[in-house]
mmCIF file of C-alpha atoms in Angstrom:
data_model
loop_
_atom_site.group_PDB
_atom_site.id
_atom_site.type_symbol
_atom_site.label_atom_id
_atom_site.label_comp_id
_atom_site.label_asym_id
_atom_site.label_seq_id
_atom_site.Cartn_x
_atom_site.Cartn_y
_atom_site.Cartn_z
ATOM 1 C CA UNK A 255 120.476 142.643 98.171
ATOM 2 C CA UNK A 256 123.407 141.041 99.799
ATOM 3 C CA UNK A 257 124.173 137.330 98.763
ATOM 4 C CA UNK A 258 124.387 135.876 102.598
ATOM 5 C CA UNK A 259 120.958 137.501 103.464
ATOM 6 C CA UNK A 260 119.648 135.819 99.927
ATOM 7 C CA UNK A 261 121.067 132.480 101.382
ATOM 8 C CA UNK A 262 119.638 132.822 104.577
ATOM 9 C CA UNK A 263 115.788 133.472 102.857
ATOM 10 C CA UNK A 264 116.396 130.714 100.492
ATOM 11 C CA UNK A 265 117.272 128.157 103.542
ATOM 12 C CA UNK A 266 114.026 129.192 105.382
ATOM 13 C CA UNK A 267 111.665 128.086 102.616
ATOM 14 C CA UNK A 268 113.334 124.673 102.277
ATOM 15 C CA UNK A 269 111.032 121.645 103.492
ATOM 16 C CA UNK A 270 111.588 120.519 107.632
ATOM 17 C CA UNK A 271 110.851 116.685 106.086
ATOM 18 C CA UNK A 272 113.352 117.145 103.024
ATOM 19 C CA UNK A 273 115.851 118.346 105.348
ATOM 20 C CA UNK A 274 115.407 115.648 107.829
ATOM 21 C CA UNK A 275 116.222 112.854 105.433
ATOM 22 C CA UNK A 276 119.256 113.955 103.195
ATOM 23 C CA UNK A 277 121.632 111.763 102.861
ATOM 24 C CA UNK A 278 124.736 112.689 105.074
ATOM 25 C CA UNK A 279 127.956 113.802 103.796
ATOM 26 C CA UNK A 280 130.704 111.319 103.205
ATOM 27 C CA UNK A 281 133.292 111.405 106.247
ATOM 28 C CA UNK A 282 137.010 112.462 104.838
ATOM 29 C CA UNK A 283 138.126 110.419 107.292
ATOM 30 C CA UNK A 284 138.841 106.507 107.471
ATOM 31 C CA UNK A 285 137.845 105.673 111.266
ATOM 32 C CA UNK A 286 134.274 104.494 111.868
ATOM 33 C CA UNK A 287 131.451 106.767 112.969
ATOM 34 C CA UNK A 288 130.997 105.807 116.532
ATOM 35 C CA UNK A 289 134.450 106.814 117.417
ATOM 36 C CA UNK A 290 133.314 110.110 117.127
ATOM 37 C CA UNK A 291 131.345 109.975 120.279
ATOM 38 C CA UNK A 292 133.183 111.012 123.471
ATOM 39 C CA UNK A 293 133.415 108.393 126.036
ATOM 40 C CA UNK A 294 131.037 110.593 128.701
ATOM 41 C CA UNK A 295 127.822 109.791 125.799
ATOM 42 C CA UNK A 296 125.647 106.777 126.539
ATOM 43 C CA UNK A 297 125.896 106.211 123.131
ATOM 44 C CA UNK A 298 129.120 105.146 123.648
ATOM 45 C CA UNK A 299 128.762 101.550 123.521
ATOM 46 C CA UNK A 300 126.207 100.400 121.387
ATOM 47 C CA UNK A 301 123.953 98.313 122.578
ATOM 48 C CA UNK A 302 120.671 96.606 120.531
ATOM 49 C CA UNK A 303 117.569 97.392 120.685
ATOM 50 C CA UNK A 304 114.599 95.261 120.214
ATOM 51 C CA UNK A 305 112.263 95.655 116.989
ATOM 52 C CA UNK A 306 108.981 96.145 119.009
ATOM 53 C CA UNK A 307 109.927 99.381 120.689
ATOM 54 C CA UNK A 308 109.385 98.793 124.938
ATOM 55 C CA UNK A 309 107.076 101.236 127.105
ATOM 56 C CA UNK A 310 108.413 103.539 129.722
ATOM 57 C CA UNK A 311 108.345 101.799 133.444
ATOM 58 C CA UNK A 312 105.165 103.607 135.372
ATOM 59 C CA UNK A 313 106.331 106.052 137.459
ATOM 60 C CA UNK A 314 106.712 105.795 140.749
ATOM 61 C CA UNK A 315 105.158 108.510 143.054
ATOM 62 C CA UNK A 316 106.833 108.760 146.696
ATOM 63 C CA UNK A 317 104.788 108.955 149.561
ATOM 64 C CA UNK A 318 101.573 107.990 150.851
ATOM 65 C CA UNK A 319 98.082 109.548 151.192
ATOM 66 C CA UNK A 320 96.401 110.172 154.199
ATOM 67 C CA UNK A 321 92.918 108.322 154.657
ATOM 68 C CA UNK A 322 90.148 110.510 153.962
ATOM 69 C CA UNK A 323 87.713 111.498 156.639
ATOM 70 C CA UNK A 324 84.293 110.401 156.809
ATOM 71 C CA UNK A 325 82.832 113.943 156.655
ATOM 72 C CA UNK A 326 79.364 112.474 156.247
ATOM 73 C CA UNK A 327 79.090 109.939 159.564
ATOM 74 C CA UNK A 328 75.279 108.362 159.833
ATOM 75 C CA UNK A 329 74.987 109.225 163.803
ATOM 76 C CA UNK A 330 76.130 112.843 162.694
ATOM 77 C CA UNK A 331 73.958 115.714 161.845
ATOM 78 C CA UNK A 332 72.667 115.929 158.153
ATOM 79 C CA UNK A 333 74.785 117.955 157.016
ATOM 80 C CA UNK A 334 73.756 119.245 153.725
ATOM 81 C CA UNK A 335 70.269 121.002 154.235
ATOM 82 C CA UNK A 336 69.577 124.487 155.128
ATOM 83 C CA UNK A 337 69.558 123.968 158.978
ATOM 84 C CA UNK A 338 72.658 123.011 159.036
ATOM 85 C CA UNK A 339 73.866 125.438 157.147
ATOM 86 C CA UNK A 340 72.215 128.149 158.880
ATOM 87 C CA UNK A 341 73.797 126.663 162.147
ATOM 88 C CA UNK A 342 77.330 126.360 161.241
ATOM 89 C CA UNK A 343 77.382 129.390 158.919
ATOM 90 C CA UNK A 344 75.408 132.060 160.289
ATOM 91 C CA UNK A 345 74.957 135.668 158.811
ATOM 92 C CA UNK A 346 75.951 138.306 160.501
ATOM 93 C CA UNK A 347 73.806 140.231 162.874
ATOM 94 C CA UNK A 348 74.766 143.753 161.541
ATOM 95 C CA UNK A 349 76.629 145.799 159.318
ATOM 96 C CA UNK A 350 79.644 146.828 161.343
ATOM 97 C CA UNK A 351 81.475 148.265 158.606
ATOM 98 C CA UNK A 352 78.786 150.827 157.431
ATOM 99 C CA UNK A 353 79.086 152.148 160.804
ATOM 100 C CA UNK A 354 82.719 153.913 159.586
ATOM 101 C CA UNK A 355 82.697 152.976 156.060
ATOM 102 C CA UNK A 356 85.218 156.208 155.156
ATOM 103 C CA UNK A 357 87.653 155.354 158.074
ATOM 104 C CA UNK A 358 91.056 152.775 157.524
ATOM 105 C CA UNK A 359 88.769 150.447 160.519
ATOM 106 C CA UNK A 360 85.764 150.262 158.396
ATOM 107 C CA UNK A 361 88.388 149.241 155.375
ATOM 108 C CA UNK A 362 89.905 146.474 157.615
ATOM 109 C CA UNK A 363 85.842 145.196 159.214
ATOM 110 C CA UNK A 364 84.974 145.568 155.150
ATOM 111 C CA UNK A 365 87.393 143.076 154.326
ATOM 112 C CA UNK A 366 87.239 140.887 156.986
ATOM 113 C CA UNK A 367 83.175 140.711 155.979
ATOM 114 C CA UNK A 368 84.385 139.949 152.549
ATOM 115 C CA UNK A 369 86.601 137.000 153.733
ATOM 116 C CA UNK A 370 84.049 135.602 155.593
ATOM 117 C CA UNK A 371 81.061 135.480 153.238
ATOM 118 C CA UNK A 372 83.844 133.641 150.973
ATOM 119 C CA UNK A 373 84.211 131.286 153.966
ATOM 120 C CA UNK A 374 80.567 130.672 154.493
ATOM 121 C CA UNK A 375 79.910 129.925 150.562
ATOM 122 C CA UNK A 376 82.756 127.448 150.260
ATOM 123 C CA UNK A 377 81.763 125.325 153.029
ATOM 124 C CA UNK A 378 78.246 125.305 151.474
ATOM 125 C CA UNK A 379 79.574 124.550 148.124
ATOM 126 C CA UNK A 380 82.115 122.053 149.510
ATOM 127 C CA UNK A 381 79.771 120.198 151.317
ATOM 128 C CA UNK A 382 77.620 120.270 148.613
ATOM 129 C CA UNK A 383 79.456 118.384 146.060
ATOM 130 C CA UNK A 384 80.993 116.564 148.691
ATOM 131 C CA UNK A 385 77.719 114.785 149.269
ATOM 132 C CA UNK A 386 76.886 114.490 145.613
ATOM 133 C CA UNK A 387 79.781 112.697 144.883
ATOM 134 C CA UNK A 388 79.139 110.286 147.982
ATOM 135 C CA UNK A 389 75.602 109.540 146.584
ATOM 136 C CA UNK A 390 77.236 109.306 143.118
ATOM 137 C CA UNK A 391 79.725 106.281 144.272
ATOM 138 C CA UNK A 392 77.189 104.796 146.147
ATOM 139 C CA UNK A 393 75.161 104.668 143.348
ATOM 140 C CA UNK A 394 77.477 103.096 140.758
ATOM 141 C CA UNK A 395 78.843 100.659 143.744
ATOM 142 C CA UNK A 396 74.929 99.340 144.594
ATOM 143 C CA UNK A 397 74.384 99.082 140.264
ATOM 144 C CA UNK A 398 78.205 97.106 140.046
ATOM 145 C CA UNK A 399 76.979 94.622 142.909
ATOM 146 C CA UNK A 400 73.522 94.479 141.457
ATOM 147 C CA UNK A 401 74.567 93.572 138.159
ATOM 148 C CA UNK A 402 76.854 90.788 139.707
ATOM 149 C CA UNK A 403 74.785 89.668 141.698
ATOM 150 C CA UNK A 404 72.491 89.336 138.828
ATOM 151 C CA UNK A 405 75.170 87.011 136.996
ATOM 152 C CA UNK A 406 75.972 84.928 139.460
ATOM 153 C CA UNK A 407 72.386 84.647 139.839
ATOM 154 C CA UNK A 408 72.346 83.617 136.224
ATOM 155 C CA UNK A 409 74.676 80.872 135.987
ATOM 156 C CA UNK A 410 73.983 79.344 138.871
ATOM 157 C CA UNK A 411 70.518 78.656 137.627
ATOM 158 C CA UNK A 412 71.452 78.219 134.150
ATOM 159 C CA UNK A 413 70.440 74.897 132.173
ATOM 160 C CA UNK A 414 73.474 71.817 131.830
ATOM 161 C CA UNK A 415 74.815 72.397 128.843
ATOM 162 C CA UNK A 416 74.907 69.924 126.221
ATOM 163 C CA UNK A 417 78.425 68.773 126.555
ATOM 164 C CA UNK A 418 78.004 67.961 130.156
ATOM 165 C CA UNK A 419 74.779 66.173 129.960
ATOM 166 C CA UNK A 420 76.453 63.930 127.374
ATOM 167 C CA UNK A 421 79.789 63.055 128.837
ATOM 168 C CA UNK A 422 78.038 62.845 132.188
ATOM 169 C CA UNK A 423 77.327 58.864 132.196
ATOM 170 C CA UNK A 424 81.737 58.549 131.796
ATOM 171 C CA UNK A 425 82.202 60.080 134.966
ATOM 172 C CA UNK A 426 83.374 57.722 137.646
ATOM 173 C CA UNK A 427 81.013 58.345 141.296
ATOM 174 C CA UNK A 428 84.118 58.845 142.951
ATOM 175 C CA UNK A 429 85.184 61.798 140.977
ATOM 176 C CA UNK A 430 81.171 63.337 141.342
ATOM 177 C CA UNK A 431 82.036 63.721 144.895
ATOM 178 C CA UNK A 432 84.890 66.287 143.918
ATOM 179 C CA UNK A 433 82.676 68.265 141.290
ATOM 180 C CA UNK A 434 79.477 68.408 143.769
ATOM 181 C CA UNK A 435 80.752 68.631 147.187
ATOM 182 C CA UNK A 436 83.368 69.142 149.377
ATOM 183 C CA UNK A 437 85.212 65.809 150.554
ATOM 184 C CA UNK A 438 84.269 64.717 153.694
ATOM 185 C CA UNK A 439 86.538 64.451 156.412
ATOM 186 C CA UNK A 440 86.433 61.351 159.010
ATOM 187 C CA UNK A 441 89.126 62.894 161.295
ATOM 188 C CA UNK A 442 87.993 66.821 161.819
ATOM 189 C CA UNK A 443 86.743 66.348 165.193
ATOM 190 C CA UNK A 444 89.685 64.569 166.280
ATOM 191 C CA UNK A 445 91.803 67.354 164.888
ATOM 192 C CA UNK A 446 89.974 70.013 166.166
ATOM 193 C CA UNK A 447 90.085 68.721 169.473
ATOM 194 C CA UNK A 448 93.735 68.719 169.493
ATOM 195 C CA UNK A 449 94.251 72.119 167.627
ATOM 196 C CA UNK A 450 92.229 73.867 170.224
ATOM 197 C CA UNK A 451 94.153 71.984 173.338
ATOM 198 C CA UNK A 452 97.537 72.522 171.804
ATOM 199 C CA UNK A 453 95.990 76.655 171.919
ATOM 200 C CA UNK A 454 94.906 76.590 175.352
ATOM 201 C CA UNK A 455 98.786 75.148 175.987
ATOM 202 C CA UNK A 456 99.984 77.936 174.258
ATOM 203 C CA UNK A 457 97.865 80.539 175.680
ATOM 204 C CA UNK A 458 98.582 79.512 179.179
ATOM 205 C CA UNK A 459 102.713 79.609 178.443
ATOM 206 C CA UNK A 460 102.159 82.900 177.127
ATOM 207 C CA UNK A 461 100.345 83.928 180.261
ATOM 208 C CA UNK A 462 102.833 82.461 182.928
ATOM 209 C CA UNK A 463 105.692 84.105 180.295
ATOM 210 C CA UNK A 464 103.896 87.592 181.038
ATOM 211 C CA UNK A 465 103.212 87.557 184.720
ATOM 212 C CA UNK A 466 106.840 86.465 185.419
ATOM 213 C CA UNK A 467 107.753 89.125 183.335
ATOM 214 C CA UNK A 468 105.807 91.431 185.519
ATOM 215 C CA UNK A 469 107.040 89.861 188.597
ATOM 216 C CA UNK A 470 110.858 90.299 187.461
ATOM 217 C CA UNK A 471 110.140 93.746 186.670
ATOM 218 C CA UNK A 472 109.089 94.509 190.161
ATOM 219 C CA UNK A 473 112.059 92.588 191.560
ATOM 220 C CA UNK A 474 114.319 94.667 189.766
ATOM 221 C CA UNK A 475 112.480 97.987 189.935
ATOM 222 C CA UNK A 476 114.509 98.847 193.504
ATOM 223 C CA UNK A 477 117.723 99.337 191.429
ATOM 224 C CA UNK A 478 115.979 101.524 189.064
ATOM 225 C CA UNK A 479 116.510 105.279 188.962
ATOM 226 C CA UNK A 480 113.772 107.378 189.918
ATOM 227 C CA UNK A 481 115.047 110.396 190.903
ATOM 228 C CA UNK A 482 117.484 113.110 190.573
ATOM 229 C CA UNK A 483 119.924 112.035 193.134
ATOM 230 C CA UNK A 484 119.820 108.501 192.105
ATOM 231 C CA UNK A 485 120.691 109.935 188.676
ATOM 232 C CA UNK A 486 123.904 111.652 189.987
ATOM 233 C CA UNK A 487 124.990 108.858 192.161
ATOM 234 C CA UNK A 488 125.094 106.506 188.935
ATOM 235 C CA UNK A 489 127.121 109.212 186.877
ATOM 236 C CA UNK A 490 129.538 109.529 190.110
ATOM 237 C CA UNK A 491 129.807 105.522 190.540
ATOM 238 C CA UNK A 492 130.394 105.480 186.882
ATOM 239 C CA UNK A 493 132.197 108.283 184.697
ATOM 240 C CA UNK A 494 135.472 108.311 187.121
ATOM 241 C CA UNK A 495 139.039 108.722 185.779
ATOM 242 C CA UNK A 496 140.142 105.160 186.548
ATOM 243 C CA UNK A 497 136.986 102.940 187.076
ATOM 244 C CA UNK A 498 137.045 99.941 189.690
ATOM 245 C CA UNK A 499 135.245 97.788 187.343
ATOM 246 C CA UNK A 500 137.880 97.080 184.507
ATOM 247 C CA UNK A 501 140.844 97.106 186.858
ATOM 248 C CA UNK A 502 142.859 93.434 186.712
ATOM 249 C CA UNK A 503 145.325 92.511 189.455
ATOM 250 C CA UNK A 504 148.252 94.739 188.604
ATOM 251 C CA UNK A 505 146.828 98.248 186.960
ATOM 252 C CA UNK A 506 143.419 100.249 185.948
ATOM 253 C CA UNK A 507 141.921 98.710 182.582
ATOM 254 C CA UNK A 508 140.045 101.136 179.886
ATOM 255 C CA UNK A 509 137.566 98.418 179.149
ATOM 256 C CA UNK A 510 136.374 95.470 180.248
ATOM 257 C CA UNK A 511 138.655 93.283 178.386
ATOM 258 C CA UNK A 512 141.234 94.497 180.406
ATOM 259 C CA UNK A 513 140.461 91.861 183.068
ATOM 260 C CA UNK A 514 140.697 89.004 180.159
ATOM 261 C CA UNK A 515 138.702 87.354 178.280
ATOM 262 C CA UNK A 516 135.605 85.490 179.589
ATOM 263 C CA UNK A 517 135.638 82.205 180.741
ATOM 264 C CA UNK A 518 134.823 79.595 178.850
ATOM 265 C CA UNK A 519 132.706 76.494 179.290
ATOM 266 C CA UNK A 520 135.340 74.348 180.640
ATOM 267 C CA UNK A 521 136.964 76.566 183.059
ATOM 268 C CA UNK A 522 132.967 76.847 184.835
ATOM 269 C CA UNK A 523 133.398 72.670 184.356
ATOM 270 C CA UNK A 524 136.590 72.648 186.293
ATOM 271 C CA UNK A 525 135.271 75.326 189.243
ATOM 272 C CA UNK A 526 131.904 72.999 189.818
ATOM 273 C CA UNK A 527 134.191 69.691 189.327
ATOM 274 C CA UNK A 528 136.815 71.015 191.724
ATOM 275 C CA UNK A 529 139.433 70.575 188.720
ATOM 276 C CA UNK A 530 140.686 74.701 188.909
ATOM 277 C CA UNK A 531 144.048 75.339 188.799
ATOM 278 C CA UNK A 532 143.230 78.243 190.883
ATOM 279 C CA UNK A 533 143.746 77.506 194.532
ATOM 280 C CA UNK A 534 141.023 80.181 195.687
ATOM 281 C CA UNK A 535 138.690 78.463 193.685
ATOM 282 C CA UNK A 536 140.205 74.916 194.093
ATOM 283 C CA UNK A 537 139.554 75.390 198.305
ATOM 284 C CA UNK A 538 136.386 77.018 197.912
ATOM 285 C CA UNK A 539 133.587 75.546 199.176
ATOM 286 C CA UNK A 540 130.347 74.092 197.838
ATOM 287 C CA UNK A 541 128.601 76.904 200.072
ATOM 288 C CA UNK A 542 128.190 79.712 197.158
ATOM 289 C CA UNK A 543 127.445 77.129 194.474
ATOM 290 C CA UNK A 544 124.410 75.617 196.725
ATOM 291 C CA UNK A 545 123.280 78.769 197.438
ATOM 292 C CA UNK A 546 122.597 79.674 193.460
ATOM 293 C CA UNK A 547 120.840 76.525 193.162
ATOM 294 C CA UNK A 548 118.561 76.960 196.015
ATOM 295 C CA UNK A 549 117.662 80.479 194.548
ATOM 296 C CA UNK A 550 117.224 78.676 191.512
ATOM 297 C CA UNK A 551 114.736 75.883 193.388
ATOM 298 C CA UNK A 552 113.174 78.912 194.944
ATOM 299 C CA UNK A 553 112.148 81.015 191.965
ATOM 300 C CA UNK A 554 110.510 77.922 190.623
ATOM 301 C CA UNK A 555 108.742 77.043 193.516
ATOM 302 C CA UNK A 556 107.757 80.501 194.559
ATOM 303 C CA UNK A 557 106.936 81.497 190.625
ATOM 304 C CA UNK A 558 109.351 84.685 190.584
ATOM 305 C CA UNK A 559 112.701 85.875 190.536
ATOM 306 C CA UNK A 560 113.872 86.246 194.295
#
């Protein structure tokens, strides 16, 4: 027999645990053991562990299940009893497939009578244990709530116990009153009162906030686009080469900081204050600025965006 296939034998009857625990060779070289792992390993950098060894984190399953149907609905039919049954899954009249059993179309009706007997019986069966399982958790809920209802029943009646009855006569009253009873409460009615007007305040806000909503809506629902050719008159007014709207005094603009920045609060200041350096502005009248705030007077008197 050859000595490597002796070897080989000889390793195979040695003991896993003996194996496991031998004491490792001595290293020929001087450079500590961890330098041996390749940066890439986690077990690069060593890093302690505690002495009570930690669980794994629960897992954490994506996704949510749908809500279960109530197949079982108390102003539906009852489902599992044999009229039901008979209604939803009824037999076949006749035998269609005996008519040509040796024919490829009495195959096909054979098996289509095979798939539907499977049908029937799994809707009986499913229905079946559906509603034993219903009764089943209806059963162990009503026993849970009867058996706590039961303890609370229990202590509530129970005698004082000792320890109470004795230390009872160092209670101050005024502390009874937070041990028996709620504390009473001189001002509720007062603060009811003004809880439920400061509601009705809100509520009616909210209500004039909603029909002038409605009401600008409608204002503004003549400039909305309704049809087709409205449709292609905005996209001609508005995807041109050079549009009107960004063009400044001297040249076409590619956005609409091409006609400056906006104007800030003082530069209104100095139009209403006739303080404008501009002439245009300094010379205009008070004409347009009166007529904004009449339409301003007259969408508060009126209740609605003119």
């Amino acid at each position: 027999m050859p000595s490597s296939l002796l070897l080989l034998r000889l390793s195979n009857l040695r003991c896993q645990a003996c194996t496991a625990f031998q004491k490792p060779s001595r290293s020929l070289s001087s450079s500590p053991q961890i330098l041996a792992i390749g940066p890439e390993s986690p077990k690069f950098i060593e890093v302690p562990q505690p002495l009570q060894p930690t669980y794994p984190p629960k897992r954490r399953i994506k996704g949510v299940l749908p809500t279960p149907r109530n197949v079982f609905h108390r102003r539906g039919p009852k489902k599992p009893n044999p009229g039901y049954f008979a209604a939803v899954t009824p037999e076949p009249k006749a035998d269609a497939s005996s008519q040509t059993p040796d024919t490829a179309e009495g195959a096909r009706i054979a098996w289509k009578e095979r798939m539907a007997a499977i049908r029937r019986r799994n809707l009986r069966d499913g229905l079946t244990e559906l509603y034993d399982r219903k009764k089943q958790i209806e059963h162990s809920t009503a026993s849970r709530s009867h058996y706590w209802r039961l303890t609370r029943e229990a202590l509530v009646s129970q005698k004082e116990r000792e320890d109470e009855r004795l230390t009872n006569p160092t209670i101050l009253q005024s502390m009874r009153v937070f041990q028996k009873q709620s504390v009473s409460d001189p001002k509720r009615a007062k603060r009811i009162r003004r809880k439920r007007l400061v509601w009705r305040n809100k509520q009616q806000q909210q209500k004039a906030e909603r029909i002038d909503a409605l009401h600008s809506l409608y204002m503004q629902a003549r400039s909305f686009i309704t049809t087709e050719a409205d449709l292609d008159a905005v996209i001609d007014r508005i995807f041109v080469p050079k549009p009107a709207d960004f063009m400044n005094d001297t040249e076409y603009g590619q956005s609409v900081w091409s006609k400056g920045p906006p104007e800030t609060v003082r530069e209104l200041l100095s139009i209403t204050n006739k303080e404008s350096s501009k002439a245009v502005e300094y010379n205009e009248g008070s004409a347009v600025l009166s007529s904004e705030r009449m339409k301003r007077i007259q969408e508060e008197l009126t209740g609605g965006k003119m």
